[in-house]
Short mmCIF file of C-alpha atoms in Angstrom, two decimals:
data_model
loop_
_atom_site.label_atom_id
_atom_site.label_comp_id
_atom_site.label_asym_id
_atom_site.label_seq_id
_atom_site.Cartn_x
_atom_site.Cartn_y
_atom_site.Cartn_z
CA MET U 1 0.02 -0.49 -0.04
CA LEU U 2 2.88 2.16 0.88
CA HIS U 3 4.30 1.23 -2.16
CA GLN U 4 2.04 2.24 -4.66
CA THR U 5 1.37 5.23 -2.84
CA ASP U 6 5.52 6.31 -3.28
CA ALA U 7 4.69 4.76 -6.81
CA LEU U 8 1.40 7.10 -7.41
CA ASP U 9 3.31 10.35 -5.66
CA ARG U 10 6.35 10.07 -8.37
CA VAL U 11 4.78 9.21 -11.54
CA PHE U 12 2.45 12.18 -10.75
CA HIS U 13 5.20 14.65 -9.78
CA ALA U 14 7.19 13.42 -13.15
CA LEU U 15 3.85 13.93 -15.01
CA ALA U 16 3.32 17.40 -13.73
CA ASP U 17 6.19 19.23 -16.23
CA GLN U 18 5.57 19.58 -19.19
CA SER U 19 8.89 18.84 -20.70
CA ARG U 20 9.29 15.89 -19.02
CA ARG U 21 5.74 14.96 -20.73
CA SER U 22 7.12 16.18 -24.23
CA MET U 23 10.19 13.68 -23.80
CA VAL U 24 7.09 10.80 -23.44
CA GLU U 25 5.74 12.02 -26.28
CA ARG U 26 8.70 11.56 -28.03
CA LEU U 27 9.55 8.57 -26.46
CA SER U 28 5.83 6.94 -27.18
CA SER U 29 7.15 7.33 -30.92
CA GLY U 30 9.83 4.78 -30.35
CA PRO U 31 13.44 5.32 -28.45
CA ALA U 32 15.56 8.06 -28.69
CA SER U 33 18.92 8.84 -27.35
CA VAL U 34 19.26 11.79 -24.70
CA SER U 35 20.36 14.05 -27.50
CA GLU U 36 17.76 13.07 -29.47
CA LEU U 37 15.36 14.24 -26.74
CA ALA U 38 17.30 17.48 -26.12
CA GLU U 39 17.11 18.72 -29.49
CA PRO U 40 13.46 20.08 -29.93
CA LEU U 41 13.69 21.19 -26.08
CA ASP U 42 15.19 24.71 -24.88
CA MET U 43 17.69 23.61 -22.16
CA SER U 44 21.14 22.09 -21.15
CA LEU U 45 21.72 18.62 -21.96
CA ALA U 46 22.36 18.36 -18.24
CA ALA U 47 18.52 19.16 -17.55
CA VAL U 48 17.44 17.05 -20.30
CA VAL U 49 19.49 14.15 -18.14
CA GLN U 50 17.81 15.14 -14.96
CA HIS U 51 14.55 15.20 -16.71
CA VAL U 52 15.55 11.71 -17.98
CA GLN U 53 16.22 10.37 -13.66
CA VAL U 54 13.15 11.85 -12.93
CA LEU U 55 11.48 9.47 -15.56
CA GLU U 56 13.57 6.53 -15.09
CA ALA U 57 13.04 7.29 -11.36
CA CYS U 58 9.17 6.36 -11.30
CA GLY U 59 9.25 3.90 -13.96
CA LEU U 60 8.23 5.53 -17.02
CA VAL U 61 11.57 5.33 -19.13
CA ARG U 62 14.65 3.15 -18.82
CA SER U 63 17.43 4.10 -20.58
CA VAL U 64 20.61 2.34 -21.29
CA LYS U 65 24.49 3.04 -22.35
CA ARG U 66 26.28 1.76 -24.98
CA GLY U 67 29.58 3.73 -25.89
CA ARG U 68 28.79 7.27 -25.41
CA ILE U 69 24.94 7.41 -26.28
CA ARG U 70 22.12 6.99 -23.51
CA THR U 71 19.15 5.57 -25.53
CA CYS U 72 15.67 5.91 -23.83
CA ARG U 73 12.29 4.21 -24.55
CA ILE U 74 9.06 4.20 -22.48
CA ASP U 75 7.62 1.48 -19.86
CA PRO U 76 4.12 2.97 -20.65
CA SER U 77 2.75 0.04 -18.32
CA ALA U 78 4.12 2.75 -15.13
CA LEU U 79 1.52 4.71 -16.23
CA GLN U 80 -1.21 1.94 -15.21
CA PRO U 81 -1.94 2.94 -10.94
CA ALA U 82 -2.10 6.62 -12.33
CA GLU U 83 -4.61 5.97 -14.94
CA HIS U 84 -6.46 3.55 -12.59
CA TRP U 85 -6.50 5.86 -10.04
CA ILE U 86 -7.81 8.81 -12.26
CA SER U 87 -10.16 6.52 -13.73
CA GLU U 88 -12.12 5.50 -10.28
CA ARG U 89 -12.16 9.17 -10.01
CA GLN U 90 -14.26 9.53 -12.83
CA ILE U 91 -16.64 6.68 -12.18
CA LEU U 92 -18.31 8.84 -9.50
CA ARG U 93 -18.76 11.62 -11.43
CA PRO U 94 -22.04 13.41 -10.64
CA MET E 1 -2.21 25.13 -26.28
CA LEU E 2 -0.16 26.78 -23.82
CA HIS E 3 -2.76 27.09 -20.99
CA GLN E 4 -3.84 23.28 -21.87
CA THR E 5 -0.01 22.64 -20.54
CA ASP E 6 -0.77 24.72 -16.99
CA ALA E 7 -3.67 22.79 -16.55
CA LEU E 8 -1.92 19.52 -16.86
CA ASP E 9 1.00 20.76 -14.79
CA ARG E 10 -1.18 22.11 -12.53
CA VAL E 11 -3.57 18.76 -11.69
CA PHE E 12 -0.60 16.63 -11.90
CA HIS E 13 0.76 18.55 -9.28
CA ALA E 14 -1.99 18.13 -7.08
CA LEU E 15 -2.18 14.78 -7.33
CA ALA E 16 1.20 14.15 -6.41
CA ASP E 17 0.85 14.24 -2.56
CA GLN E 18 -0.69 11.36 -0.96
CA SER E 19 -2.64 13.78 1.49
CA ARG E 20 -4.43 15.57 -1.61
CA ARG E 21 -5.38 12.32 -2.89
CA SER E 22 -7.05 10.97 0.19
CA MET E 23 -9.11 13.95 0.35
CA VAL E 24 -10.27 13.33 -3.12
CA GLU E 25 -11.12 10.04 -2.42
CA ARG E 26 -13.19 11.52 0.38
CA LEU E 27 -15.07 13.80 -1.73
CA SER E 28 -15.89 11.27 -3.87
CA SER E 29 -18.06 10.11 -1.91
CA GLY E 30 -20.02 13.26 -1.20
CA PRO E 31 -19.07 16.85 -0.14
CA ALA E 32 -17.28 17.83 2.98
CA SER E 33 -16.01 20.20 5.24
CA VAL E 34 -12.38 21.61 5.76
CA SER E 35 -12.36 19.63 9.24
CA GLU E 36 -13.98 16.58 8.05
CA LEU E 37 -11.47 16.00 5.29
CA ALA E 38 -8.75 16.54 7.95
CA GLU E 39 -10.44 14.65 10.28
CA PRO E 40 -8.46 11.66 9.61
CA LEU E 41 -5.52 13.17 8.68
CA ASP E 42 -2.30 13.63 10.80
CA MET E 43 -1.90 17.04 9.92
CA SER E 44 -2.91 21.32 11.11
CA LEU E 45 -6.20 22.96 10.10
CA ALA E 46 -3.59 24.87 8.35
CA ALA E 47 -1.88 22.61 5.94
CA VAL E 48 -5.35 21.07 5.04
CA VAL E 49 -6.62 24.62 4.41
CA GLN E 50 -3.01 25.25 1.78
CA HIS E 51 -4.02 21.58 0.55
CA VAL E 52 -7.30 22.74 -0.42
CA GLN E 53 -6.10 25.45 -1.73
CA VAL E 54 -3.85 23.44 -4.35
CA LEU E 55 -6.86 21.07 -5.67
CA GLU E 56 -8.89 24.35 -5.86
CA ALA E 57 -6.27 26.24 -8.37
CA CYS E 58 -6.75 22.88 -10.62
CA GLY E 59 -10.37 22.87 -10.91
CA LEU E 60 -10.30 19.53 -9.17
CA VAL E 61 -12.24 21.04 -5.97
CA ARG E 62 -14.91 23.72 -5.07
CA SER E 63 -15.49 25.00 -2.01
CA VAL E 64 -18.08 27.70 -0.65
CA LYS E 65 -18.16 29.23 3.00
CA ARG E 66 -21.11 29.60 4.83
CA GLY E 67 -20.65 31.06 8.44
CA ARG E 68 -17.66 29.53 9.78
CA ILE E 69 -17.81 26.16 7.53
CA ARG E 70 -15.88 25.59 4.16
CA THR E 71 -17.80 22.68 2.60
CA CYS E 72 -15.52 21.21 -0.63
CA ARG E 73 -16.69 18.98 -3.35
CA ILE E 74 -15.12 17.47 -6.23
CA ASP E 75 -15.26 18.35 -9.94
CA PRO E 76 -14.15 15.58 -11.12
CA SER E 77 -14.09 17.11 -15.34
CA ALA E 78 -10.75 18.87 -14.03
CA LEU E 79 -9.19 15.31 -14.44
CA GLN E 80 -10.63 14.99 -18.26
CA PRO E 81 -6.97 16.33 -19.72
CA ALA E 82 -4.86 14.36 -17.63
CA GLU E 83 -7.05 11.24 -17.82
CA HIS E 84 -7.14 12.02 -22.03
CA TRP E 85 -2.87 12.57 -21.83
CA ILE E 86 -2.21 9.33 -20.16
CA SER E 87 -4.87 7.03 -22.21
CA GLU E 88 -2.95 8.57 -25.48
CA ARG E 89 0.46 7.10 -24.12
CA GLN E 90 -0.81 4.16 -23.23
CA ILE E 91 -2.73 3.18 -26.42
CA LEU E 92 0.81 3.38 -27.80
CA ARG E 93 1.51 0.20 -25.52
CA PRO E 94 4.11 -1.95 -26.73
#
């Protein structure tokens, strides 16, 4: 239960930022390197790496480093608890 | 577009806290006063009021004060943009 609570805190926090959501949107169409994720964003590579770390902490993104390239991919199953929580509230819409 | 972005930032931020989610869960079963929302939570009334303000800022809770009692009710339609954003990602699950 506590674990689930922490997971929801983390995933909702990760989604509460437009830059991180745009990274997730980009990864929805396929894996990308950190540099590719940074390309459309007006921020440093270091800032992008920090955002990726937040997305990794909630399990929404996984990354693998080969040589100098870190490739990120999405794991949409990490969204399930959040989707479930929201849909439970929606059932009760007046 | 920017408005939608801000709305998503606010609602996901509001949901990234277990206390606020528990208030929303409570309000799903009907309106409640701030004191009633505070009852099961281990925090001051002032802290509860601050959480209510975060929930009001994203439109998820509306409150009316009559005399000394502030009554809160949920507006689950404020969850729709968040639900929509998540479900768009889920479609793309591998």
